[in-house]
Short mmCIF file of C-alpha atoms in Angstrom, two decimals:
data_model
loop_
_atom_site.label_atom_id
_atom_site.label_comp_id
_atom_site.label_asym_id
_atom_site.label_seq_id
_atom_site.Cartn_x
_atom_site.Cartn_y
_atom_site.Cartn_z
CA UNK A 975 -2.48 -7.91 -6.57
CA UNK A 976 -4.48 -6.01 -9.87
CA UNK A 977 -5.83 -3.48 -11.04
CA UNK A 978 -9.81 -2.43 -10.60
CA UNK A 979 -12.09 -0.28 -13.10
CA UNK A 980 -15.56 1.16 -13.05
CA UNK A 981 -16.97 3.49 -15.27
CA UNK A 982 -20.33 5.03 -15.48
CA UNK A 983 -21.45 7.20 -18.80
CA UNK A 984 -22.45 6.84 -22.14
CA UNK A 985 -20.43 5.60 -24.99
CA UNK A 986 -17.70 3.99 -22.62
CA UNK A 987 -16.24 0.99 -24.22
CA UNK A 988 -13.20 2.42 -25.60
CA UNK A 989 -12.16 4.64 -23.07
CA UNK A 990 -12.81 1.36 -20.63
CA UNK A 991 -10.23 -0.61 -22.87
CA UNK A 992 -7.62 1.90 -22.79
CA UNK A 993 -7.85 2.32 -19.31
CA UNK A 994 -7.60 -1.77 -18.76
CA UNK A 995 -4.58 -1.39 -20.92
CA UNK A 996 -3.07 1.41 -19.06
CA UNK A 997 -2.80 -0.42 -15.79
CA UNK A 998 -1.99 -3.88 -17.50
CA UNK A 999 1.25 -3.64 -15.48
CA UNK A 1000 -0.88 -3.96 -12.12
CA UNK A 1001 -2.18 -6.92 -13.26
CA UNK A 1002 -0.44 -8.92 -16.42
CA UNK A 1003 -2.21 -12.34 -15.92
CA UNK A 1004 -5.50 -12.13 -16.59
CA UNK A 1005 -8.48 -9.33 -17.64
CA UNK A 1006 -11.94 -9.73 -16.76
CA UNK A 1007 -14.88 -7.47 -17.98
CA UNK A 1008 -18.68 -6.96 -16.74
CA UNK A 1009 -20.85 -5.04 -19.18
CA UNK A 1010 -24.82 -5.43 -19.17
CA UNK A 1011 -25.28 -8.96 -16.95
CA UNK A 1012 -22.31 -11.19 -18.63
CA UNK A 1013 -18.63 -11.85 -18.13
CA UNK A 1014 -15.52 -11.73 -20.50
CA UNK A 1015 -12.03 -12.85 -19.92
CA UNK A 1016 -9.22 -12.66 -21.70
CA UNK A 1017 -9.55 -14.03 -25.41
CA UNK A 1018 -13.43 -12.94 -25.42
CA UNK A 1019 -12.55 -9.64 -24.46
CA UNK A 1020 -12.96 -7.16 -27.75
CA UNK A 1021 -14.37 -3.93 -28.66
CA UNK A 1022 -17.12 -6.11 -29.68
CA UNK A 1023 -18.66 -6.06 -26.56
CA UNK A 1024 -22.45 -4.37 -26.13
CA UNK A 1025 -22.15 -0.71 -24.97
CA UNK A 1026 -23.39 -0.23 -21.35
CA UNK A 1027 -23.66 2.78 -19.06
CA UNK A 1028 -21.94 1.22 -16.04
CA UNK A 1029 -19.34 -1.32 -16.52
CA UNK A 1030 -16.63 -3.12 -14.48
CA UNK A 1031 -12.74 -4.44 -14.79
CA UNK A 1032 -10.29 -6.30 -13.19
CA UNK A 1033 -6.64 -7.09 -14.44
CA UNK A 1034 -5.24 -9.61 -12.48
CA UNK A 1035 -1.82 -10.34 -10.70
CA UNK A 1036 -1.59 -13.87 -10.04
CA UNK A 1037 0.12 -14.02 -6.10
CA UNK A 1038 -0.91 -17.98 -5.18
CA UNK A 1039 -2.71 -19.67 -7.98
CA UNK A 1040 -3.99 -19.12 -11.01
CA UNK A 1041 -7.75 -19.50 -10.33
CA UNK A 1042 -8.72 -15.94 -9.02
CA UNK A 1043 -9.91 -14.90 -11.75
CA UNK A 1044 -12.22 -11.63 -11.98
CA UNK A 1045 -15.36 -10.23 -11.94
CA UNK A 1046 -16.41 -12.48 -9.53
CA UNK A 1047 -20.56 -13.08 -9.92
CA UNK A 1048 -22.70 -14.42 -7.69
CA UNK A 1049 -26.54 -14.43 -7.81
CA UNK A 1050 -27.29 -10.81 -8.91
CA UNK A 1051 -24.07 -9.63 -7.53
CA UNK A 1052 -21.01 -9.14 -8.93
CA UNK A 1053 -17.32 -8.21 -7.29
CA UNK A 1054 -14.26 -7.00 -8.64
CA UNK A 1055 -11.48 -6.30 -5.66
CA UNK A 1056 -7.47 -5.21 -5.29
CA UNK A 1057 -7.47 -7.22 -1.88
CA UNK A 1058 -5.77 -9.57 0.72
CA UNK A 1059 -8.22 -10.61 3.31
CA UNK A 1060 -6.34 -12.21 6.57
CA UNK A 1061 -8.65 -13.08 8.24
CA UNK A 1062 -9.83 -15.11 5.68
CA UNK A 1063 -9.99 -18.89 6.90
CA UNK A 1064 -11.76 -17.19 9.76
CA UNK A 1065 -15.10 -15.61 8.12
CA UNK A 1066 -15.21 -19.45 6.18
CA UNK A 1067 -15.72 -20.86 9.42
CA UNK A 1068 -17.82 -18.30 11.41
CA UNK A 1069 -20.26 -17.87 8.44
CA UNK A 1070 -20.24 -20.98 7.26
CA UNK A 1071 -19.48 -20.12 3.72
CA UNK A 1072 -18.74 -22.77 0.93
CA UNK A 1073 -19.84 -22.89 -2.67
CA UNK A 1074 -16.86 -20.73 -3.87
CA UNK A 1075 -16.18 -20.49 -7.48
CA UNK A 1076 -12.46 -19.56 -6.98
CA UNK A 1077 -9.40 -19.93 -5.36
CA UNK A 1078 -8.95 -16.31 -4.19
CA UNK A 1079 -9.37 -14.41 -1.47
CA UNK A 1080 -11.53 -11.74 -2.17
CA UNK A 1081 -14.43 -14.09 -3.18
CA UNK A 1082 -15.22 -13.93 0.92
CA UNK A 1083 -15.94 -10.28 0.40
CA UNK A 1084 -18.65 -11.26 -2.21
CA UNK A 1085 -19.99 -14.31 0.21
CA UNK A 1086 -20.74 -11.77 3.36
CA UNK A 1087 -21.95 -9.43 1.15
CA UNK A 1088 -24.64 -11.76 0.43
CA UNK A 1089 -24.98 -13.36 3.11
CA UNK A 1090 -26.18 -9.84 4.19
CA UNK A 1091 -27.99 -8.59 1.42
CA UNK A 1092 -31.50 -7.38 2.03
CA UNK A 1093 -31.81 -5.56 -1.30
CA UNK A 1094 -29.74 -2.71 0.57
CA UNK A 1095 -26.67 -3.13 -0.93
CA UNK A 1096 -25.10 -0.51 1.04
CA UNK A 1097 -25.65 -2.13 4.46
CA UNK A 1098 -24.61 -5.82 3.72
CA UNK A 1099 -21.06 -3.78 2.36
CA UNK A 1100 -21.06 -1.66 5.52
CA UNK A 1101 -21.53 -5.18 7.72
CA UNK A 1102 -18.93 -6.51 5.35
CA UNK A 1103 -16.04 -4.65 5.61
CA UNK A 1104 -16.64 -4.13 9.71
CA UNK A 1105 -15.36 -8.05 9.73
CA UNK A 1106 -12.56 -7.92 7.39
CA UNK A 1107 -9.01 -7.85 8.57
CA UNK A 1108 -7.22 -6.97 5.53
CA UNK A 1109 -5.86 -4.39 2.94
CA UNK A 1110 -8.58 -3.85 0.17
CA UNK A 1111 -10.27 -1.63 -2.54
CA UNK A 1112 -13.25 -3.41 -3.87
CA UNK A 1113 -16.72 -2.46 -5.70
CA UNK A 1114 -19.46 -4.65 -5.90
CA UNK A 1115 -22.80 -4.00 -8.11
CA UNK A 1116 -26.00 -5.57 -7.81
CA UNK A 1117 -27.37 -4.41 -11.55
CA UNK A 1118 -28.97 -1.34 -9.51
CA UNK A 1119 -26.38 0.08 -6.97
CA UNK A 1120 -22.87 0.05 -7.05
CA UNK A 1121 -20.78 0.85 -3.56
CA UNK A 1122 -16.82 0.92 -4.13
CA UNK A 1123 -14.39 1.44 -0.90
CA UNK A 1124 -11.03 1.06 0.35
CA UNK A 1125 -9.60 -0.58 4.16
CA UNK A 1126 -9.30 1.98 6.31
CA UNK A 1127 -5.53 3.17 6.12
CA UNK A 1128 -5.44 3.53 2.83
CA UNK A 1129 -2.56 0.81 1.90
CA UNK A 1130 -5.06 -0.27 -1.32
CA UNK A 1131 -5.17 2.16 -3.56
CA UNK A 1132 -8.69 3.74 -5.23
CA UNK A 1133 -9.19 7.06 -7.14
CA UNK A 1134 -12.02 8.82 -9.01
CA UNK A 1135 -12.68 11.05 -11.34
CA UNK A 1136 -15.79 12.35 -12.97
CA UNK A 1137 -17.17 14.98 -15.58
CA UNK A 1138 -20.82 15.94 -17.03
CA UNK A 1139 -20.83 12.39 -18.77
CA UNK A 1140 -19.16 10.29 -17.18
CA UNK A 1141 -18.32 9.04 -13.52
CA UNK A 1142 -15.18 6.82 -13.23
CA UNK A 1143 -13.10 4.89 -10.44
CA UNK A 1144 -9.66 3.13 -10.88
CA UNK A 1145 -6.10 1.80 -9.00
CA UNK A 1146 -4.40 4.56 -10.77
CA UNK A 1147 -5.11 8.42 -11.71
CA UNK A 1148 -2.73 7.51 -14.82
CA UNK A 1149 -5.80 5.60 -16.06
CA UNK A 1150 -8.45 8.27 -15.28
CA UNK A 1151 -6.20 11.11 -17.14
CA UNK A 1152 -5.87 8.68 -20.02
CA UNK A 1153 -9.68 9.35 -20.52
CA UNK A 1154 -9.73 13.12 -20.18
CA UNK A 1155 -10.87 12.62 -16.91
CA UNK A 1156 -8.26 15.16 -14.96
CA UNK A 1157 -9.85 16.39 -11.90
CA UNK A 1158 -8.89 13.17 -10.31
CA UNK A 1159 -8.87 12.57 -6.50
CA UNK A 1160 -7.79 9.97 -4.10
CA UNK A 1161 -11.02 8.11 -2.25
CA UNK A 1162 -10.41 9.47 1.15
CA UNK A 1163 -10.66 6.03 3.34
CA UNK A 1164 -13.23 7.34 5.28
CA UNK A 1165 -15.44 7.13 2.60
CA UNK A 1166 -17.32 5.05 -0.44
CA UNK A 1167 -18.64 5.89 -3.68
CA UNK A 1168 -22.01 5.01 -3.59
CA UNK A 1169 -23.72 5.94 -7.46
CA UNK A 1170 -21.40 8.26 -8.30
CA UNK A 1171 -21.56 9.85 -4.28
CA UNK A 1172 -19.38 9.92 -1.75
CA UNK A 1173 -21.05 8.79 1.26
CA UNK A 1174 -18.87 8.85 4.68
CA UNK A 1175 -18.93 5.15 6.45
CA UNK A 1176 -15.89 5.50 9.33
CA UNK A 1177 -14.30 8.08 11.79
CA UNK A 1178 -10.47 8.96 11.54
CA UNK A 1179 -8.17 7.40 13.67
CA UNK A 1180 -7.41 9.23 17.06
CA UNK A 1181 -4.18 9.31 19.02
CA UNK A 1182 -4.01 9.47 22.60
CA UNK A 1183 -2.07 8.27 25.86
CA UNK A 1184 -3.00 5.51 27.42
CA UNK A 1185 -1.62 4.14 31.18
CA UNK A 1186 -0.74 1.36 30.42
CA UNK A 1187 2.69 0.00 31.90
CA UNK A 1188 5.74 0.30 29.47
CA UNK A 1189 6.50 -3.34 29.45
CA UNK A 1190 2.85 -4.46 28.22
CA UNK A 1191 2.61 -2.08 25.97
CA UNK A 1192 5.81 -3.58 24.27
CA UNK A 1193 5.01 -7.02 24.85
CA UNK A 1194 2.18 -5.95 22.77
CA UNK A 1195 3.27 -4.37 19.87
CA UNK A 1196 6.40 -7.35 19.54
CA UNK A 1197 3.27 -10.16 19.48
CA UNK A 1198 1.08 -7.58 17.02
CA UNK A 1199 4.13 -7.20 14.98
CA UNK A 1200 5.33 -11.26 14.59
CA UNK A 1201 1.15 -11.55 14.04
CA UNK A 1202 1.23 -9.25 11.25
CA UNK A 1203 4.21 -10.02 9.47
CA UNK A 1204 2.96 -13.71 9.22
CA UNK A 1205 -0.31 -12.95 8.08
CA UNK A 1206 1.26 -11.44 5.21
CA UNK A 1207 3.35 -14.14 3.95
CA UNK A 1208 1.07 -16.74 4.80
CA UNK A 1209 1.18 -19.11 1.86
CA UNK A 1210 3.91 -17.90 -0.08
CA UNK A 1211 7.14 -19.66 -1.39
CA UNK A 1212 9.36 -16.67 -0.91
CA UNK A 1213 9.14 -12.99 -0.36
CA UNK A 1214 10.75 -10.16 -0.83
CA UNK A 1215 11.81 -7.65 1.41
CA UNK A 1216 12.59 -3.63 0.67
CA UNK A 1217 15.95 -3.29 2.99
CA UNK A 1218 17.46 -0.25 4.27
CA UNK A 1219 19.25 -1.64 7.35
CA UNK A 1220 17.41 0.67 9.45
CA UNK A 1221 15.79 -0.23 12.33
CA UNK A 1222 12.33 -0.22 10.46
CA UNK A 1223 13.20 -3.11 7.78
CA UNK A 1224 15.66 -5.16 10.23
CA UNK A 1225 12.94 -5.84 12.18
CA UNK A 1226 10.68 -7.49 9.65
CA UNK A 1227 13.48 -9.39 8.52
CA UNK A 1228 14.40 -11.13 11.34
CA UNK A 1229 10.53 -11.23 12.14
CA UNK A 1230 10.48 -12.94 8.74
CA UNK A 1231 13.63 -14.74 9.98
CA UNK A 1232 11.53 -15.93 13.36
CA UNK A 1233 8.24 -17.28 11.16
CA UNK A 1234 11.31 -19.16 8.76
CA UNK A 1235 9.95 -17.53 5.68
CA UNK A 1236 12.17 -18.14 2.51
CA UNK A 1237 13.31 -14.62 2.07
CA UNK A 1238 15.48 -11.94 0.20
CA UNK A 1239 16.63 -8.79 0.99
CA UNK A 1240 17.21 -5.70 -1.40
CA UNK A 1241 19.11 -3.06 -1.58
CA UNK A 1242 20.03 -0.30 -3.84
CA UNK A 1243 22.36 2.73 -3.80
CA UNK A 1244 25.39 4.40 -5.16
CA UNK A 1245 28.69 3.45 -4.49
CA UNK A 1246 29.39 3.46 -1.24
CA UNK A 1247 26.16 5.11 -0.10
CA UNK A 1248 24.73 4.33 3.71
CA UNK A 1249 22.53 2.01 2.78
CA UNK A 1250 24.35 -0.38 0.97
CA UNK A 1251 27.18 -0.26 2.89
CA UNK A 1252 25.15 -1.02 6.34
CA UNK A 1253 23.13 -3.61 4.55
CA UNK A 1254 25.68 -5.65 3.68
CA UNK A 1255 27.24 -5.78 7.78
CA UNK A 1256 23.41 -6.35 8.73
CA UNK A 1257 22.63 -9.27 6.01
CA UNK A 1258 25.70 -10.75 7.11
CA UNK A 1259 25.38 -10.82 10.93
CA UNK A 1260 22.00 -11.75 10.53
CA UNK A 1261 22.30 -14.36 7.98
CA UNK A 1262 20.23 -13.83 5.35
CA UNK A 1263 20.60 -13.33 2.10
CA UNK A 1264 21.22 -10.00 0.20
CA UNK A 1265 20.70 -8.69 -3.15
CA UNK A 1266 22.44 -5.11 -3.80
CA UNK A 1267 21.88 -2.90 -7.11
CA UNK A 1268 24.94 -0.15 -7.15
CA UNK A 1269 23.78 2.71 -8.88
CA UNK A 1270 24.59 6.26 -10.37
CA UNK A 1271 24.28 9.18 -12.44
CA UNK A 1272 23.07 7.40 -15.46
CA UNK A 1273 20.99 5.49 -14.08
CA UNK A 1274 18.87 7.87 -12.22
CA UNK A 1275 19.13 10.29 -15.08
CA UNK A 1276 17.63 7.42 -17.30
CA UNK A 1277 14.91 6.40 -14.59
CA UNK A 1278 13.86 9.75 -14.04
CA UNK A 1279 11.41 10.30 -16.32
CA UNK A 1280 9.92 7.35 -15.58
CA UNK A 1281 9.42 7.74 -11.93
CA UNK A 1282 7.52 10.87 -12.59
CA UNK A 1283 5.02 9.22 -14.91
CA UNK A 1284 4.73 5.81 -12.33
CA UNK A 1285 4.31 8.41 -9.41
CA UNK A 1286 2.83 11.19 -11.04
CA UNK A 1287 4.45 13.53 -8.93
CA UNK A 1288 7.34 16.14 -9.54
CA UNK A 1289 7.77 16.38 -5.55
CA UNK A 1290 11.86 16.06 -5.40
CA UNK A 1291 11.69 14.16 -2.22
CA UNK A 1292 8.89 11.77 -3.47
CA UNK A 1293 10.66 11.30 -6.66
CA UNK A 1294 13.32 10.34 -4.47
CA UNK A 1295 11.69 7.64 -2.42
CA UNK A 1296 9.58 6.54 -5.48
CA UNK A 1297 13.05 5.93 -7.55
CA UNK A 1298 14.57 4.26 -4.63
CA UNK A 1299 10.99 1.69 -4.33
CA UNK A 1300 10.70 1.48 -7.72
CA UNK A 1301 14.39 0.11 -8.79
CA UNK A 1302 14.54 -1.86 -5.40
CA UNK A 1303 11.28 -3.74 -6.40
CA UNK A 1304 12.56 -4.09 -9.98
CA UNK A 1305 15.98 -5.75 -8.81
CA UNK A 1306 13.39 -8.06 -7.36
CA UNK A 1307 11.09 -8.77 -10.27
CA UNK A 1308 13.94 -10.43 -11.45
CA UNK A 1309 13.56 -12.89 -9.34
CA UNK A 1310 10.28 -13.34 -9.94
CA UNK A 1311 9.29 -12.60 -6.67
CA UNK A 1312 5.60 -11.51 -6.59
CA UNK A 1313 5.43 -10.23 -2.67
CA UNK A 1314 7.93 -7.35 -1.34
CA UNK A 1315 7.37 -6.02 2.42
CA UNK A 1316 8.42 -2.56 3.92
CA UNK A 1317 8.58 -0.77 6.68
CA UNK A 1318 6.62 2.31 5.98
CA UNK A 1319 4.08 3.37 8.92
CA UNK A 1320 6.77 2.70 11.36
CA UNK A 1321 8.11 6.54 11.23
CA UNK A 1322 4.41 8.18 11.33
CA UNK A 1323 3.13 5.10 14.44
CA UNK A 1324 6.27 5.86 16.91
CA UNK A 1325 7.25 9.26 16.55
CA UNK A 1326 10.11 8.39 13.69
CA UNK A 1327 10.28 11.66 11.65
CA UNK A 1328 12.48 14.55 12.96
CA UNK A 1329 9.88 16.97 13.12
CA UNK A 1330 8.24 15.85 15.55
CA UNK A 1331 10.70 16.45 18.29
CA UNK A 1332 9.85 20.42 17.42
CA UNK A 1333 6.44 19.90 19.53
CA UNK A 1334 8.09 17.59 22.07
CA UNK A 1335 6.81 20.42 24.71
CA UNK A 1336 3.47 20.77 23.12
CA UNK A 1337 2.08 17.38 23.59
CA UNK A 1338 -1.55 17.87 22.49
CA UNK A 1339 -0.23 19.49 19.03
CA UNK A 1340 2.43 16.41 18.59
CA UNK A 1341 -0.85 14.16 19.22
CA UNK A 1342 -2.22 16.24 16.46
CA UNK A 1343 -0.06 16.06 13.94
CA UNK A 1344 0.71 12.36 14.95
CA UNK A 1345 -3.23 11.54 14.06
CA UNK A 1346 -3.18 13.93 10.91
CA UNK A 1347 -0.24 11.90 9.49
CA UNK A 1348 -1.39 9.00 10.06
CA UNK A 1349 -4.84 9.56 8.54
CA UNK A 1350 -3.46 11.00 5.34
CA UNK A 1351 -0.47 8.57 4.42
CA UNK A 1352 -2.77 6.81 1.73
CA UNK A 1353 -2.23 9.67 -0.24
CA UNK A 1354 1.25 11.27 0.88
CA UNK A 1355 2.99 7.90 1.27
CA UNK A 1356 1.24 4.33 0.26
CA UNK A 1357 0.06 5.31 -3.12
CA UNK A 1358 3.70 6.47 -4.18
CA UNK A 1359 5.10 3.30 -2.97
CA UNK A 1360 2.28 1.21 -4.37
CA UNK A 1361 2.43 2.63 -8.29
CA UNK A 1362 6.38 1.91 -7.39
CA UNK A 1363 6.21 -2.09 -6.44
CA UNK A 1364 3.38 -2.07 -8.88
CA UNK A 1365 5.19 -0.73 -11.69
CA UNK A 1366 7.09 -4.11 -11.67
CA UNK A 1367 4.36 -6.26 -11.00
CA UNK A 1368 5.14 -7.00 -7.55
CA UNK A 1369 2.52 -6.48 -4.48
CA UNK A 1370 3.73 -4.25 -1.71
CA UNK A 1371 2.57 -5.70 1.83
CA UNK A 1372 3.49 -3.41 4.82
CA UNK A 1373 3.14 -5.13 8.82
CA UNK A 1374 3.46 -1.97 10.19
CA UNK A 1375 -0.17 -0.91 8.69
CA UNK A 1376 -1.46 -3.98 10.51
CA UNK A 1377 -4.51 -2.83 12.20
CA UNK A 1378 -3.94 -4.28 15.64
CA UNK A 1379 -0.15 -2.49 15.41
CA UNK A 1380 -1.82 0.41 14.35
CA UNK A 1381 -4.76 0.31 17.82
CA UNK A 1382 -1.13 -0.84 19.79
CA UNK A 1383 0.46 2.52 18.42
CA UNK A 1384 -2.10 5.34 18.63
CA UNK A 1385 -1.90 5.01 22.61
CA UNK A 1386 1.44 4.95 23.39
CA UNK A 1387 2.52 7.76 25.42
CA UNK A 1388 4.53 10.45 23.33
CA UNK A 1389 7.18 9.99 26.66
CA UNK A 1390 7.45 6.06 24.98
CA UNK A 1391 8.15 7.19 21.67
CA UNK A 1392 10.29 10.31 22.26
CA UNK A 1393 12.48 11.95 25.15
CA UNK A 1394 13.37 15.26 24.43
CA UNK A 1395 12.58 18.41 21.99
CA UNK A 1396 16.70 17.12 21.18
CA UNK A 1397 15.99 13.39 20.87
CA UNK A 1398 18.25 12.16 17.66
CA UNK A 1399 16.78 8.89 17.23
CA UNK A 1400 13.51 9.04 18.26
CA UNK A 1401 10.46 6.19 18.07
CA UNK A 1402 12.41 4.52 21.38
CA UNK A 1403 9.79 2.07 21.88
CA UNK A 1404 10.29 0.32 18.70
CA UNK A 1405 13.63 0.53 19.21
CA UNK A 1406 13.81 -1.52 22.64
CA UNK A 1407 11.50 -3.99 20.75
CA UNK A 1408 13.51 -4.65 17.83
CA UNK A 1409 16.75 -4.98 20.13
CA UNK A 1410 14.72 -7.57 22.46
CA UNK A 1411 13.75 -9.50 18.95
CA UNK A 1412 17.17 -9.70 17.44
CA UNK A 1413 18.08 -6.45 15.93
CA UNK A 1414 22.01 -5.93 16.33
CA UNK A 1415 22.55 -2.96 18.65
CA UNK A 1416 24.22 -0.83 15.78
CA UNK A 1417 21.01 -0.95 14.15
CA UNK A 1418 18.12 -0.73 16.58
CA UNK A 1419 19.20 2.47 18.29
CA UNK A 1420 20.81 4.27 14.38
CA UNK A 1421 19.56 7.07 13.88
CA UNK A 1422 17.40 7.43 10.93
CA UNK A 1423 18.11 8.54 7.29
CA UNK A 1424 15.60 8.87 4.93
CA UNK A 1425 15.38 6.13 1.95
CA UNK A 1426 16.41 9.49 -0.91
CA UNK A 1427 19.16 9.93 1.67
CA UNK A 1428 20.57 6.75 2.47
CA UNK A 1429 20.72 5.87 -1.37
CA UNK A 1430 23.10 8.54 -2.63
CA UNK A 1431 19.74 9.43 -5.09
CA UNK A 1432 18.98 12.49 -3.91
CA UNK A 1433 22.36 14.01 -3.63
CA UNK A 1434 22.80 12.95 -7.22
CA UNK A 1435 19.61 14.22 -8.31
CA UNK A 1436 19.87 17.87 -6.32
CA UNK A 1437 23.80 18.62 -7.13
CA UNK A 1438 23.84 17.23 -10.50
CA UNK A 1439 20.77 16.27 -12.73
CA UNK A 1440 18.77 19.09 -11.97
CA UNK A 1441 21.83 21.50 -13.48
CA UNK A 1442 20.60 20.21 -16.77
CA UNK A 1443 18.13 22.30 -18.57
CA UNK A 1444 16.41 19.20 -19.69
CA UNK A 1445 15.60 17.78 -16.58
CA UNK A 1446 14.07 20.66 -15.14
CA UNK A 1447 11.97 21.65 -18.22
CA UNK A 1448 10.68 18.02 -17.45
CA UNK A 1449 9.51 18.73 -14.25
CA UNK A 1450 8.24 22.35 -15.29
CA UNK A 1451 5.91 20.69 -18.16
CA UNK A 1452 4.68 17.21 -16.27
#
């Protein structure tokens, strides 16, 4: 949806306006700027503007509207926020909030927040964010106390960054380098910045194995999944959708198919690579329609450099999946579509990767790992794929993250999920449910391959970029 700034220091104007211009492409509709008790947007904006030690920014990608506008003030507080709240329409009428200035969203956050404001910031945000149903990263300041956090997977991005002058947050670390500020780090989830502190605010989530029958427990997660996937295009004209033909993204399309949501599916790969080839069968026998990108060696070899800097990681197999996200979501910009869903979580919820079958007789160290993975994809998966979608301007939405699919998945039995230290396909609860909802056969019980895989892109990259000395003197000096 944007792109959100703080910075705390002396003499930080300038380095404030380069980072605002660094992460325009999060956010090419609008700019809004708090400095020292007023607000700028757009034209007014100008190095002209008073120096102050803590100031706030916002660029702004327009998804419904053209009213949300930001810094949002309010009394003595004042909001700027990378959110979608869901629950939304809900908090209006339990709190009985009106007066809004704007058309968005994430003004809610600001109207709890003072509805419970006490003069302790920190609580009324606490109080907040236990309500919200929603992906977010959001600071609010009340001209004394600032408090900046994220929802509690991870799927908005925040990062910080700080030295002995200066104390900065952003969307991107791209923005924070651009200021000299390189000792940047990811906001774990569990946390907030509180005045330039981290102050811990939630526990991790835990897996474990629940009794309950096989059949509810499916029932379930199909009703969590149909709730989550229209929650997220509530409102919208059209979507996208990232589309491998695996199980994963088949079933959000034909749960998108189910809510009748104008969509799109998109696909890229080389000639004749898996994915294109199955997602052609699979748009057809589901009938919907399909937008394909072939690709090859020049076209990686071109978008290589590029990935790196939108991911800012040399990580082959990220580069891989971050390429694939990235030209998949472009293919789509060019359709102007704003929204593109995935289905990333599904793989680290039911079991999906191949590794796990290794601890198939060691259940309490595949619980483990299962609750280590899933409290550290904001930085090992969703902020790759979010600079990627973002990097055209589009906003990546992901059902799977949903936090009642999420409570659903962390206790199913590993016996629901996965059958043997030789299971091939793995996550077989999922599987069952996307059959029961539509899925074709072929698809719901395919074994998995991995987006760099299914592409062709990582073959390409492995057997025949990286031969040339200039490609791997790039990723030896990034």
């Amino acid at each position: 949806m944007c792109s959100i700034i703080g910075i705390n220091g002396q003499n930080v104007n300038n380095r404030l306006f380069k980072m605002l211009n660094i992460l325009k492409h999060r956010g090419p509709d609008a700019t809004g700027i708090y400095s020292n008790g007023k607000l700028f947007f757009n034209e007014e904006i100008n190095d002209k503007i008073d120096e102050s030690e803590f100031i706030l920014a916002h660029n702004l990608l327009s998804i419904v509207g053209n009213n949300e506008i930001q810094p949002i003030k309010s009394g003595n507080l004042v909001l700027i926020a990378n959110a979608e709240i869901y629950n939304y329409e809900k908090l209006l009428l339990d709190y009985n909030l009106d007066n809004f200035k704007t058309n968005s969203d994430c003004e809610i956050i600001l109207k709890l927040i003072e509805k419970f404001y006490g003069n302790n910031l920190k609580e009324a945000v606490l109080k907040t964010i236990s309500l919200l149903d929603g992906d977010y990263a959001f600071c609010v300041y009340d001209n004394k106390d600032y408090v900046a956090v994220r929802d509690e997977i991870g799927v908005k991005p925040l990062h910080y960054a700080f030295d002995e002058n200066t104390f900065s947050f952003s969307s991107e670390s791209k923005a924070l380098k651009a200021i000299n500020l390189n000792n940047s780090q990811s906001l774990n989830p569990r946390y907030a910045i509180v005045n330039n502190s981290l102050l811990k605010i939630r526990d991790e989530f835990t897996r474990y194995e629940s009794k309950i029958p096989y059949e509810d427990l499916k029932n379930e997660l199909k009703t969590n999944l149909l709730e989550a996937t229209k929650k997220r295009t509530k409102n919208l004209d059209h979507v996208a959708l990232l589309f491998s033909a695996g199980v994963d993204s088949t079933l959000i399309a034909i749960l998108l198919k189910k809510l009748n949501v104008n969509t799109t599916l998109y696909t890229i790969g080389t000639e004749n690579s898996q994915d294109l080839k199955f997602s052609k069968k699979v748009a057809k026998d589901i009938d919907m329609p399909l937008k394909t990108w072939i690709i090859n060696q020049e076209i990686i070899e071109k978008q290589l450099e590029d990935t790196i800097n939108t991911i800012e990681d040399t990580n082959l197999m990220k580069i891989g999946v971050g390429m694939t996200i990235k030209l998949t979501s472009q293919l789509a910009s060019k359709d102007n579509q704003k929204v593109i869903l995935s289905g990333q979580g599904a793989d680290e919820l039911f079991c999906g990767y191949n590794r796990y079958k290794n601890k198939y007789d060691t259940p309490a160290e595949l619980l483990d790992e299962l609750t280590h993975d899933l409290n550290n994809m904001y930085h090992v998966n969703l902020e790759r794929d979010d600079k990627a979608t973002m990097s055209n301007s589009i906003e990546l939405r992901v059902p799977f993250l949903d936090r009642n699919v999420i409570e659903t998945a962390v206790k199913t039995p590993i016996k629901y999920m996965l059958h043997s230290n030789e299971d091939k396909i793995r996550k077989h609860i999922l599987r069952e449910v996307a059959y029961e909802m539509g899925v074709p056969e072929y698809i719901a019980f395919r074994p998995k391959k991995a987006a760099q895989y299914g592409t062709g892109i990582d073959k390409i990259i492995k057997k025949k970029i990286l031969k040339k000395k200039e490609f791997t003197k790039l990723l030896e000096n990034y």
